[in-house]
Coordinates of C-alpha atoms and ligand atoms in Angstrom, one line a residue:
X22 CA -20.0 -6.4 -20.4
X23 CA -20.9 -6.0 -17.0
X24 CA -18.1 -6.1 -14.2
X25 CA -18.4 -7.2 -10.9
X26 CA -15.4 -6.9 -8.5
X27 CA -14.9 -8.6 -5.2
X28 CA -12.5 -8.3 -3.1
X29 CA -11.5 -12.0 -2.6
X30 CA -11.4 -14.8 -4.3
X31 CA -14.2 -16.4 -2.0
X32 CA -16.1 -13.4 -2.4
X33 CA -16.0 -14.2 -6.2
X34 CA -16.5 -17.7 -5.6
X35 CA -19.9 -17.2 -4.1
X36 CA -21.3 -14.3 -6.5
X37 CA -20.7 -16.7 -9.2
X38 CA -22.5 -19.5 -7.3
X39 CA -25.6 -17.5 -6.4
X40 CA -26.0 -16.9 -9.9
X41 CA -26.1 -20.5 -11.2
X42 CA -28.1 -21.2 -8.1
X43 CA -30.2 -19.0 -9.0
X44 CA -30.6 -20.1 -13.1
X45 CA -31.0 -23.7 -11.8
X46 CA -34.1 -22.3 -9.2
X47 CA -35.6 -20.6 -12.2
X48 CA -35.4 -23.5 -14.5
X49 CA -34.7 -26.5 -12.8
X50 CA -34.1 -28.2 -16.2
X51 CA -31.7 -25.7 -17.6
X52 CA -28.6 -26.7 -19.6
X53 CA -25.1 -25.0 -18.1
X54 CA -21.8 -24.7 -19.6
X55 CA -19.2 -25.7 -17.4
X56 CA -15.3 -25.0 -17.5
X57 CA -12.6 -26.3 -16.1
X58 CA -9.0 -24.8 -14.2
X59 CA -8.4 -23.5 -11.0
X60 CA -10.8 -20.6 -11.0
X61 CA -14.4 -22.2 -10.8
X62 CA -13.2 -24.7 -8.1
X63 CA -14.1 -22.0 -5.6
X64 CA -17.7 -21.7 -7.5
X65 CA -17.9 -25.9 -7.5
X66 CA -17.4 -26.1 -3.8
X67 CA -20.3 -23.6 -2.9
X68 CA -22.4 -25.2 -5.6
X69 CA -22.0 -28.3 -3.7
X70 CA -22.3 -27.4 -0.2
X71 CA -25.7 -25.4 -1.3
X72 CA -26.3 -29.3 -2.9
X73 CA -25.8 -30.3 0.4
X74 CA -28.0 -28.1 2.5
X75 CA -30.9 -28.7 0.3
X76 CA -30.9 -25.3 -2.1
X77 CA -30.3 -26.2 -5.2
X78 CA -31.4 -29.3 -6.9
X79 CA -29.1 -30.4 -9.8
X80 CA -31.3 -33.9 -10.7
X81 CA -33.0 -31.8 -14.1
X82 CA -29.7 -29.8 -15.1
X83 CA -27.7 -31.0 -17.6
X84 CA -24.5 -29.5 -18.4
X85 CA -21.8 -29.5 -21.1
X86 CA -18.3 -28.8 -21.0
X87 CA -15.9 -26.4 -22.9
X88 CA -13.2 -28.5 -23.3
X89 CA -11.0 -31.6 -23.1
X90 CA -7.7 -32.5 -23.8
X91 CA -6.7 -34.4 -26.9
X92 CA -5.7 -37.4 -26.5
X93 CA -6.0 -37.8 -23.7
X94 CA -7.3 -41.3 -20.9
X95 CA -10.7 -39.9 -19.1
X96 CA -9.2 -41.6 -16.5
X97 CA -6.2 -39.3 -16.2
X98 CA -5.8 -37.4 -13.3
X99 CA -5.6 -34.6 -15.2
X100 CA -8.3 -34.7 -18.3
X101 CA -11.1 -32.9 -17.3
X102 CA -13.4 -35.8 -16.9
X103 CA -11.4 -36.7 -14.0
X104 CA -11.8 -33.0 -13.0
X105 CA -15.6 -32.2 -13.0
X106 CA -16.4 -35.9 -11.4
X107 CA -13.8 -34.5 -8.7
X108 CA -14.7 -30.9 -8.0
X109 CA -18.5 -31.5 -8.6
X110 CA -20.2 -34.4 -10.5
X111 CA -19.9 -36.6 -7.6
X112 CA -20.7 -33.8 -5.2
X113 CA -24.1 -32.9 -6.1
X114 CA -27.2 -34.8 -7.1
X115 CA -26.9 -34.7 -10.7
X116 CA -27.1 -38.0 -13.2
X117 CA -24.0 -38.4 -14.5
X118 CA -26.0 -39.1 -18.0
X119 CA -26.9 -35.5 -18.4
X120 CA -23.1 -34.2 -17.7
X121 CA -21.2 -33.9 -20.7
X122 CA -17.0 -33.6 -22.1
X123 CA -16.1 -33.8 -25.0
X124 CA -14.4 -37.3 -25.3
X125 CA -10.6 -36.9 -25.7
X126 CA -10.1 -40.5 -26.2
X127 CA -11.7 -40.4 -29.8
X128 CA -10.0 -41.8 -32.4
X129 CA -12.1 -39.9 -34.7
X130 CA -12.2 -36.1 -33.1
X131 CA -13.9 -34.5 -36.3
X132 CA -17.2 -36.5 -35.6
X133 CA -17.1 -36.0 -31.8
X134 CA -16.5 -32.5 -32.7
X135 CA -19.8 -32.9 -34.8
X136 CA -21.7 -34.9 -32.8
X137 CA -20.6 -32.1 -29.4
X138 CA -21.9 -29.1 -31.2
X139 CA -24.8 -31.7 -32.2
X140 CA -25.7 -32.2 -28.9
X141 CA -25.9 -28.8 -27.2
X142 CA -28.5 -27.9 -29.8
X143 CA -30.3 -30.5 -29.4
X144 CA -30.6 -29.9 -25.6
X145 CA -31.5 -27.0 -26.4
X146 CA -28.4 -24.6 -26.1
X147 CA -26.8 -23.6 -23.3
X148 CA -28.9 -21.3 -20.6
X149 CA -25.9 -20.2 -18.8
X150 CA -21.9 -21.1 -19.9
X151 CA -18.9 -20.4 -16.7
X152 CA -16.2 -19.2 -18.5
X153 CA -12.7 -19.2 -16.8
X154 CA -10.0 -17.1 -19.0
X155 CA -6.5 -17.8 -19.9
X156 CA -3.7 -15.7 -19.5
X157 CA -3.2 -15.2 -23.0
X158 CA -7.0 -14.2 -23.0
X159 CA -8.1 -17.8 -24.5
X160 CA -11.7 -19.0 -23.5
X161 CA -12.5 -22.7 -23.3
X162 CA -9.6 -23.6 -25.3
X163 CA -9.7 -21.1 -28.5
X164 CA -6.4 -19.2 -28.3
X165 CA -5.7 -16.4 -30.0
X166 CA -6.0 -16.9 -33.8
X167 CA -7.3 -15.2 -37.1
X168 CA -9.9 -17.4 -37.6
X169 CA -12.4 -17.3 -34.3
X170 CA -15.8 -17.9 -36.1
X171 CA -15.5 -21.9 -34.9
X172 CA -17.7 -24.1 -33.4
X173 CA -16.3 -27.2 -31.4
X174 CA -13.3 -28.1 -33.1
X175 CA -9.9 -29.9 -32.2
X176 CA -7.3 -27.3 -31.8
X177 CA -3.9 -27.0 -30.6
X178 CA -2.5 -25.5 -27.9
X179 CA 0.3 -22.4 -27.2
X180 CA 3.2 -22.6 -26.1
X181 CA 1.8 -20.3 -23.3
X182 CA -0.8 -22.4 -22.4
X183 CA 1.0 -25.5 -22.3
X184 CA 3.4 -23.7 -19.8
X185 CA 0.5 -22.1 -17.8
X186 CA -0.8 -25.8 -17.8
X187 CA 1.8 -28.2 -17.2
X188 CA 1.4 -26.8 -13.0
X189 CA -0.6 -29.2 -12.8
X190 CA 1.1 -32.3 -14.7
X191 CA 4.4 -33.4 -13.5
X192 CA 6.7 -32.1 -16.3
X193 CA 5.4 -29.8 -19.0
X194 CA 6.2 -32.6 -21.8
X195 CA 3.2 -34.5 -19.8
X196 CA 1.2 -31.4 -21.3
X197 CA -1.3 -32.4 -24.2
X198 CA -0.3 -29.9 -27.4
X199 CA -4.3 -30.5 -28.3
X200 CA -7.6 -30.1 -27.4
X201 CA -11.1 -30.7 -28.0
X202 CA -13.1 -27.1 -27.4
X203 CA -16.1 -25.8 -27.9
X204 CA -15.5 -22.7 -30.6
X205 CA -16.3 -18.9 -29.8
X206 CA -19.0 -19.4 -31.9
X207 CA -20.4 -22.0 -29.7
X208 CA -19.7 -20.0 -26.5
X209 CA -21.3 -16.8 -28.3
X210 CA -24.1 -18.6 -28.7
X211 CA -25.1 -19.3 -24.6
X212 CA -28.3 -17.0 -23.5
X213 CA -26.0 -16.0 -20.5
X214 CA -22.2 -16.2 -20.0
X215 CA -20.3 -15.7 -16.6
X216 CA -16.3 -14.8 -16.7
X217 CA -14.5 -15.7 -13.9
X218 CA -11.1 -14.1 -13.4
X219 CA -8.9 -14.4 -10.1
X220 CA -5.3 -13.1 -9.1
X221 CA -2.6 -11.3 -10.5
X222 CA -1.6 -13.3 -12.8
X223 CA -4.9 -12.4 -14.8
X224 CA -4.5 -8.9 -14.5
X225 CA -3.0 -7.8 -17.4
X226 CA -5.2 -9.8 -19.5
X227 CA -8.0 -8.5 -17.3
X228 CA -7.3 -4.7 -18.1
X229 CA -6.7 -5.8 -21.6
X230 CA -10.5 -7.4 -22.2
X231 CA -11.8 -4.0 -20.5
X232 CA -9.6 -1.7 -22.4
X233 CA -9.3 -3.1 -26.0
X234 CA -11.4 -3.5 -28.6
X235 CA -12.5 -6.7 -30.0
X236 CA -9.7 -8.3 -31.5
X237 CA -8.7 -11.9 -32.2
X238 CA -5.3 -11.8 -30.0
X239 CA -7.4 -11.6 -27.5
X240 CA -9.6 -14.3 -27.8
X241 CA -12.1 -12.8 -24.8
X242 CA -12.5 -10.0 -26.3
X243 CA -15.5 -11.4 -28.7
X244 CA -17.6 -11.6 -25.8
X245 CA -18.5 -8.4 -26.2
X246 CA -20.3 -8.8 -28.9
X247 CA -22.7 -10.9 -26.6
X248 CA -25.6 -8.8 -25.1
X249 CA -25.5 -10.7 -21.5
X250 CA -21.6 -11.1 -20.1
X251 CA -20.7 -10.3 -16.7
X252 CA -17.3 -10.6 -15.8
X253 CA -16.6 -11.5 -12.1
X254 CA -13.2 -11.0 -11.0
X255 CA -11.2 -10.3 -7.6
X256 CA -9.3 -7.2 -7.1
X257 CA -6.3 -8.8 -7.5
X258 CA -7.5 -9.7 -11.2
X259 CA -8.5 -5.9 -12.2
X260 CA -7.1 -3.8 -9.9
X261 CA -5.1 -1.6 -11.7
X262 CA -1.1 -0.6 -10.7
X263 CA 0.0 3.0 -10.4
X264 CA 2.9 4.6 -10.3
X265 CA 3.2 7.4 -7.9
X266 CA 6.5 9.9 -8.2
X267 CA 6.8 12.1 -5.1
X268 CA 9.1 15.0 -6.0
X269 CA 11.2 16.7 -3.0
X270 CA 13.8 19.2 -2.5
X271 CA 16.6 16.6 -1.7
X272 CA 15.0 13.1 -3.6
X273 CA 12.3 12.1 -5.8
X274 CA 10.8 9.0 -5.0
X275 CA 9.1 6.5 -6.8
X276 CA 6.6 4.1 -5.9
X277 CA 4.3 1.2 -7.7
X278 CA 1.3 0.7 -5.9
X279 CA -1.2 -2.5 -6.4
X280 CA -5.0 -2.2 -6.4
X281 CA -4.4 -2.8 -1.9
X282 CA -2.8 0.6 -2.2
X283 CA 0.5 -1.4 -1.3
X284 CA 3.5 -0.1 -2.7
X285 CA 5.3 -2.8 -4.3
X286 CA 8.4 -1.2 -5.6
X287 CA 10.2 1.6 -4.2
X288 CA 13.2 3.6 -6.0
X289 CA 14.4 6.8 -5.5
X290 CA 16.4 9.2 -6.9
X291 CA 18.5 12.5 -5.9
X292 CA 16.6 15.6 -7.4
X293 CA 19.6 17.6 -8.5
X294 CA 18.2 20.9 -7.8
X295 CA 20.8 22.7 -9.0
X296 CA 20.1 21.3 -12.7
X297 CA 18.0 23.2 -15.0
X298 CA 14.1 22.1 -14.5
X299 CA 14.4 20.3 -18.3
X300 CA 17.2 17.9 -16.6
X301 CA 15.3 17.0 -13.3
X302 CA 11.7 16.2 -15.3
X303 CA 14.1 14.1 -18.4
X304 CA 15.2 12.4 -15.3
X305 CA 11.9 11.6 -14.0
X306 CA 10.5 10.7 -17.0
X307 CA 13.3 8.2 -17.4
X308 CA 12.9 6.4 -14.2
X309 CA 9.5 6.5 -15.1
X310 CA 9.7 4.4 -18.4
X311 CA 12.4 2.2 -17.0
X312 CA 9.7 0.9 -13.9
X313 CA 6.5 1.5 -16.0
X314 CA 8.4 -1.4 -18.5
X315 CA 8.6 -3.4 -15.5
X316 CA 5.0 -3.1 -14.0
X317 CA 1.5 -3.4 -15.0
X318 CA 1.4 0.1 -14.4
X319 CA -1.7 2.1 -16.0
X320 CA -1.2 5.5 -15.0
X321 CA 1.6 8.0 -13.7
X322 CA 0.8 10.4 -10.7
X323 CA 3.2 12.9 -9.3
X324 CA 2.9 15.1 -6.4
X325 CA 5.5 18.5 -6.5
X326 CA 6.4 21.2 -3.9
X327 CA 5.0 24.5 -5.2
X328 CA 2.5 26.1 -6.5
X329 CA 0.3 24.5 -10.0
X330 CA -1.5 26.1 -12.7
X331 CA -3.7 24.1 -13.7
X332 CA -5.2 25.7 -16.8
X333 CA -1.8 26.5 -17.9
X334 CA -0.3 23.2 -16.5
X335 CA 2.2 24.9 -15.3
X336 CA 4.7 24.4 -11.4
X337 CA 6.0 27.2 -9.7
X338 CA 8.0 26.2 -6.8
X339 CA 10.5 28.1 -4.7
X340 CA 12.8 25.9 -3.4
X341 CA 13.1 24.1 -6.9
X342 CA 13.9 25.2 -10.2
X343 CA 10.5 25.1 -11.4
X344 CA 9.2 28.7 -12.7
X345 CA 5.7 28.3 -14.9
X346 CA 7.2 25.0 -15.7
X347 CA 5.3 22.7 -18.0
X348 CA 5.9 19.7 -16.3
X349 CA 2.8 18.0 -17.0
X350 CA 3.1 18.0 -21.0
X351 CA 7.4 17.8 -20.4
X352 CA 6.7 13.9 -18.6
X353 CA 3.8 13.1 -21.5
X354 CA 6.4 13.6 -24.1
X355 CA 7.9 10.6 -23.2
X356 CA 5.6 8.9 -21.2
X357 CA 3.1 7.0 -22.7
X358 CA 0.2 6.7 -20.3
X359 CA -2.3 8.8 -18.7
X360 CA -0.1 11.4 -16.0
X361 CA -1.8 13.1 -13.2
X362 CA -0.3 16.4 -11.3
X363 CA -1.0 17.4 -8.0
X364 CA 0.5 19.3 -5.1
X365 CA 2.7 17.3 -2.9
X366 CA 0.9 18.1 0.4
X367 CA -2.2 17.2 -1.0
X368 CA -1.0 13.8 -2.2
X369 CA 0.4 12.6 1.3
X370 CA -3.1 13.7 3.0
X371 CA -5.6 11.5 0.3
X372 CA -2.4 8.6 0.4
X373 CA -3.0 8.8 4.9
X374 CA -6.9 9.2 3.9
X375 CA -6.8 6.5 1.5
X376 CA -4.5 3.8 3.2
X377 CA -3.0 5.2 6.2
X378 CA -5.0 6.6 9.9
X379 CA -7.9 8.2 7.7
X380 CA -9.1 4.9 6.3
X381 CA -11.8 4.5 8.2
X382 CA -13.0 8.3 7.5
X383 CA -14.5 9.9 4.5
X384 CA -13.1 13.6 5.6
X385 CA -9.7 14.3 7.1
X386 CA -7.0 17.0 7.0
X387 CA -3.7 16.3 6.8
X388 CA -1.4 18.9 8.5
X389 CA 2.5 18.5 7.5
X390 CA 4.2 20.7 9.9
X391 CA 7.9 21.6 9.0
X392 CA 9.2 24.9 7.2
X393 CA 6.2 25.7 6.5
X394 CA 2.5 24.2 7.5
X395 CA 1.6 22.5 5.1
X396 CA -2.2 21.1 4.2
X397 CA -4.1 18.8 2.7
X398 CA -8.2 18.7 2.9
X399 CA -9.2 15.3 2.0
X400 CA -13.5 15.7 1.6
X401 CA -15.3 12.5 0.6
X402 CA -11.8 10.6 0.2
X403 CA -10.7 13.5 -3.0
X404 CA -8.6 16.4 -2.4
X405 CA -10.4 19.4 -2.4
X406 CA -8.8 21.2 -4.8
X407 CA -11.1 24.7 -4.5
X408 CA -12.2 26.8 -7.6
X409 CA -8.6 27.1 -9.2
X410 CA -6.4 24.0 -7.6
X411 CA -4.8 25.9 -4.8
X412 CA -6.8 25.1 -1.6
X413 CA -5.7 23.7 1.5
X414 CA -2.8 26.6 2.7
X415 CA -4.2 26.5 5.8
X416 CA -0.7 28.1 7.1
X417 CA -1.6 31.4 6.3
X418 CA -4.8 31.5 8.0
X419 CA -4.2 34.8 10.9
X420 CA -4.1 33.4 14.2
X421 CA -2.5 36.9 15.1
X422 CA -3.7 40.3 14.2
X423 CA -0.6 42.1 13.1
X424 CA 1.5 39.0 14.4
X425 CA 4.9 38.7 12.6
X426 CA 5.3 39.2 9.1
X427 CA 4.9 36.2 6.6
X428 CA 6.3 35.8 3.2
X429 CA 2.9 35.6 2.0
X430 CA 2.7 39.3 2.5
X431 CA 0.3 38.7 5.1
X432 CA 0.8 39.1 9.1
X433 CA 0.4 36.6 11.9
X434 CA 0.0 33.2 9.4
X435 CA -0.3 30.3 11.6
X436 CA 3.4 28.9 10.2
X437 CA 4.8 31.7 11.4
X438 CA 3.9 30.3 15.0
X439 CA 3.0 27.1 14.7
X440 CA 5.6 25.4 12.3
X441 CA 8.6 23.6 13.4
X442 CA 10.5 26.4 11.7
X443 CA 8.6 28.7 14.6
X444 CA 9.6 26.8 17.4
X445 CA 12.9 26.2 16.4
X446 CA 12.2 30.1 16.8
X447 CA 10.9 30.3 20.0
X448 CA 13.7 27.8 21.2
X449 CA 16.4 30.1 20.0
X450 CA 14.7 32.9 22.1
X451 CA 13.8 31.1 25.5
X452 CA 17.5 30.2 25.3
X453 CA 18.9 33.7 24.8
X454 CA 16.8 35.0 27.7
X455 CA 18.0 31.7 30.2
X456 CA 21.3 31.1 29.3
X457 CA 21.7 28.9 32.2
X458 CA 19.0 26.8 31.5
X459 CA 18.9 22.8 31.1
X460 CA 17.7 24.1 27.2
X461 CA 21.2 25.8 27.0
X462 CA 23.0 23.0 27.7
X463 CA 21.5 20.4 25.4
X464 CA 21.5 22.9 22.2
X465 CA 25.6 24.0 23.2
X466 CA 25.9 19.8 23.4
X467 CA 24.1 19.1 20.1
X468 CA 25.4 22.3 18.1
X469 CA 22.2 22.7 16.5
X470 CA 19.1 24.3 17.5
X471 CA 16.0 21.7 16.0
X472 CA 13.0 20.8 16.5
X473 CA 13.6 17.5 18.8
X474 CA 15.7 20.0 21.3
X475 CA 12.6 21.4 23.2
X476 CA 11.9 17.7 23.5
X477 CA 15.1 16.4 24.9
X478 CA 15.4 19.7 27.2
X479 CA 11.9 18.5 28.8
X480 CA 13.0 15.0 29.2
X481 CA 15.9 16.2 31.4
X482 CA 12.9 18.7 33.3
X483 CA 13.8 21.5 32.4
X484 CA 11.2 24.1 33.0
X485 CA 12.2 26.7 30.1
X486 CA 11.7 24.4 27.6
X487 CA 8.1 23.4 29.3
X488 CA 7.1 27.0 28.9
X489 CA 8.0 27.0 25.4
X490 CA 6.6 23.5 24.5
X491 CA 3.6 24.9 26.3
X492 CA 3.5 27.7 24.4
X493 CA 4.2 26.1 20.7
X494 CA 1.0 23.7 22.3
X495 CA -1.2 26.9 22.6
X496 CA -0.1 28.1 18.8
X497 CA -0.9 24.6 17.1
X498 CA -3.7 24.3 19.2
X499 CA -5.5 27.5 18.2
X500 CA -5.1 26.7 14.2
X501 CA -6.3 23.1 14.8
X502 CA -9.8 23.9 16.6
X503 CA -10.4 26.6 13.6
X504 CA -10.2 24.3 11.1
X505 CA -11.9 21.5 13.3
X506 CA -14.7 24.2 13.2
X507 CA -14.6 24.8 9.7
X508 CA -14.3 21.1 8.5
X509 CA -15.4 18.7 11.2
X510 CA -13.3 16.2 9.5
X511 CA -13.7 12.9 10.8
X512 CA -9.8 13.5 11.8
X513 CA -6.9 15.5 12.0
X514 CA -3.4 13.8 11.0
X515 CA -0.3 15.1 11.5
X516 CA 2.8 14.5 9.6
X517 CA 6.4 16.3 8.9
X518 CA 9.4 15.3 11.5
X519 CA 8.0 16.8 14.1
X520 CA 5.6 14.0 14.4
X521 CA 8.0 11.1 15.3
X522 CA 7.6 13.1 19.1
X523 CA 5.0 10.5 17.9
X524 CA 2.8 10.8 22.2
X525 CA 4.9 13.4 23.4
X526 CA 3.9 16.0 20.7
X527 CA 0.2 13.9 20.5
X528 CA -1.1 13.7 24.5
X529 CA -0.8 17.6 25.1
X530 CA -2.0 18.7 22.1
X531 CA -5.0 16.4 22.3
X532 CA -5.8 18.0 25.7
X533 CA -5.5 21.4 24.4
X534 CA -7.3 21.5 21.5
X535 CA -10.5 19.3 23.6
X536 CA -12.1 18.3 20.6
X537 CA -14.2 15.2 19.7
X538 CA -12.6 15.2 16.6
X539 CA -9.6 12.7 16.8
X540 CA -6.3 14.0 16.2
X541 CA -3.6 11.6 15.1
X542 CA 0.1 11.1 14.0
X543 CA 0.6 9.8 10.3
X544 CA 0.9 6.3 10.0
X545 CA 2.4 6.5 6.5
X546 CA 4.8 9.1 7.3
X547 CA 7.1 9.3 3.7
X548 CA 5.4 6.8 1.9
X549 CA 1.9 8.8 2.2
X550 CA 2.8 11.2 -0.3
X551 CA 4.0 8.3 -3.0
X552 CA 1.2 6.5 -2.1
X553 CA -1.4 9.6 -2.8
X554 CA 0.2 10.6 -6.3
X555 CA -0.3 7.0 -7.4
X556 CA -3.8 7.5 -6.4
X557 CA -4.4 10.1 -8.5
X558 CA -4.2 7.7 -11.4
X559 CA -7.2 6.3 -10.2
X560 CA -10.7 7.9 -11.9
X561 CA -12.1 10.5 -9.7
X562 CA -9.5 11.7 -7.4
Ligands
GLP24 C1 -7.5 -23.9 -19.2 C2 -8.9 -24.1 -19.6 C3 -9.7 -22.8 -19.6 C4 -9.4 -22.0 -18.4 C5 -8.0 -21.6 -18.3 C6 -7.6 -20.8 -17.1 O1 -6.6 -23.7 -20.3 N1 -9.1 -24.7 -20.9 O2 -11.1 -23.1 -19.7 O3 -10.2 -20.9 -18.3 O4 -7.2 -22.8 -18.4 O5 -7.3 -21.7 -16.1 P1 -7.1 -21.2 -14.6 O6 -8.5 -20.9 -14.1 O7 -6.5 -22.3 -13.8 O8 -6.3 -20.0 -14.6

């Protein structure tokens, strides 16, 4: 089965419609399969307006459709008499002779039935059949049941359908509990089939058809047998639902995001850091059950602070109790769906890559500044992960040549300058050396030295905290044009606290570094790095 995904609904309308326009330019006299719901009506209405203009000709095509209720008055609003006539037999130049439904005000539906499957073979079988699909994965009308191998038959109808149906009757009793169909057999035996499937309210039955094998619960499923299918659905229809699981030092949050990259539930949870590492991942997994029971959810990803084997799928993080920790095969003990690892700062750059300021962009780094600096390279819109996982410290590249001492072992790492942890730092020592300084006052009013205090200090112009801002400038500045060299990423985001200064930390720095590459704050700010594990649920990241 082929697959074609749009990303609308109109999009999905018009595929459809240039290939029956096309079928009906290639054999003017071809027989098509119609059906019925809300799904084609997009497909109808280009069909007709390409009538209209002159580019299609329907005057040789017959058609037959799937189904039709039983019993049911062809003059009802609701049989699907009353529907084709609406959305497209009186639209288009066809003669109403060579349209057919099977007649659902029979009194004898056996020989209709007959006479139906008669009649198709007689025109010669059907050259191309538009399927819609129910959301119990019924086509035409053949729900799921043991026995599939049918040709038209009269049938009765779910309780599922009849309460996906009765939206459009007045009360679901209004609902016929029959129908008239054309049989899987029937349908199987079209040269060409089209699937239509549209919104989420066809996604799980969507990821179902694509997933599973062919199986009569799932009626749609028997279309794979046939050698020409193509399924053409919106976004909404297959994109799949992941659940990303950010782990931090103080919370662990949890986030479900939709095929839009929109998170659609949010949860979170304290970390408990001083529990043993067993305890923190139970409680993950839990949380993960409990929304993945909830959602459409078909994979797990989850960014963590720290360092990650990932031969030995093993964490190692210091401000967590996480020491070779298998967390990977701890969270697939219990849950039971694909789980993806990755390193925190990595997640929140491809989540602002993916849906936040690097969209538009197919490389970008992420720089998270904060205890540490943190980074994330983002090449082709996948983390570049290097030869064994662990790329992207850009922190500890030397900016200074025995600079101060980093607990990397190395001297003069960028974080030890150009962190907020560094300019909290520097603040401390500008202030020692001008005690009387505007800088002196607002840190003896706040009581705490932080990284916003160089900013409120310059606000009231005071000139010691220029020089240091200045300074901390120069220091962020340098690390940012080496890795503009190295990369050229189409741009430079940067997140952690700092970066709500949002255009007073932005404006100087952008002068300083003087590079054509743009340099911007994160748009996603915490939800970036929720947003990013759940990516990594999707193939290829
Ligand atoms: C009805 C029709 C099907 C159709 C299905 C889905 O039950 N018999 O042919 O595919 O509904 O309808 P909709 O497109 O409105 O979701």
């Amino acid at each position: 089965m082929r697959v074609i995904v749009c990303n609308d609904y109109d999009e999905m309308s018009k595929r459809a419609a240039k290939i029956v326009a096309s079928q009906i330019t290639l054999k003017p006299n071809c027989v098509l399969g119609l059906a019925t719901g809300s799904t084609p009506i997009g497909l109808y209405d280009n069909l007709a307006e390409m009538n209209k203009l002159g580019e299609i000709d329907f005057s040789d095509v017959t058609t037959f459709n799937l189904d039709e209720y039983y019993p049911i008055n062809l003059d009802n609003d609701q049989s699907y008499h009353y529907f084709m006539n609406e959305h497209l037999f009186t639209r288009v130049n066809i003669d109403i002779n060579s349209t057919h439904l099977p007649n659902g005000q029979t009194d004898d539906p056996e020989t209709e039935c007959e006479n139906y499957e008669k009649m198709i073979n007689d025109a010669g079988g059907i050259d191309l059949q538009i399927l819609g699909i129910g959301q119990n994965g019924h086509i035409g009308f053949n729900e799921p049941d043991n026995n599939l191998n049918t040709v038209t038959h009269l049938t009765g109808l779910t309780q599922s359908t009849i309460e996906a149906n009765s939206r459009f009757f007045e009360k679901k009793e209004d609902v016929p509990t029959r129908a008239l169909t054309m049989g899987i057999a029937s349908i199987l035996k079209s040269r060409k089939i089209v699937l239509l499937a549209s919104g989420r309210t066809k996604y799980k039955v969507v990821s179902e058809l694509l997933n599973e094998g062919i199986n009569t619960s799932v009626p749609a499923t028997m279309l794979k047998v046939h050698p020409d299918v193509v399924l053409i659905c919106d976004k909404e229809a297959y994109a799949s639902m992941y659940l990303g699981v950010d782990i931090g030092g103080t919370s662990i949050k949890f986030g479900v995001v939709d095929g839009f990259n929109n998170i659609v539930y949010k949860d979170s949870l304290p970390t408990q850091k001083d529990k043993p590492a067993r305890a923190i991942i139970d409680n993950i997994a839990k949380a993960c059950k409990d929304i993945t029971s909830r959602f459409p959810v078909t994979a797990v990803g989850v960014g963590t602070p720290g360092i990650i084997d990932f031969a030995k799928k093993t964490v190692t993080a210091a401000n967590l109790p996480f020491d070779n920790t298998p967390i990977f095969d701890w969270l697939k003990e219990s849950i039971n769906l694909p789980v993806y690892i990755n390193n925190d700062a990595n997640c929140a750059a491809l989540g602002e890559a993916v849906a936040g300021e690097g969209a538009g962009e197919k490389d970008m780094l992420m720089i998270t500044l904060g205890t540490g600096i943190g980074g994330g390279i983002i090449i082709d819109k996948k983390i570049y992960m290097g030869a064994k996982g662990d790329a992207g410290e850009i922190g500890h590249m030397c900016i200074e040549t025995n600079g101060k001492p980093c607990s990397c072992g190395n001297r003069g790492c960028w974080e030890k300058y150009a962190s907020v942890s560094a300019l909290i730092e520097q603040t401390e020592e500008a202030v020692l050396k001008n005690p009387n300084s505007i800088l002196a006052n607002v840190i003896a009013k706040n009581h705490v030295v932080d990284g916003k205090t160089v900013f409120e200090a310059k606000q009231k112009g005071c000139t010691v905290a220029d020089a240091v801002f200045e300074q901390y400038i120069e220091y962020l500045a340098v690390g940012i044009r080496n890795i503009i060299n190295i990369f050229r990423p189409g741009a430079v985001v940067i997140a952690g606290g700092i970066s709500e200064a949002g255009q007073a930390l932005l404006d100087p720095l952008v002068k300083k570094v003087d590079s054509s590459v743009p340099i911007k704050i994160s748009r996603l700010q915490n939800d970036a790095g929720i947003i990013g594990a759940a990516l990594l649920g999707e193939k290829n990241r």
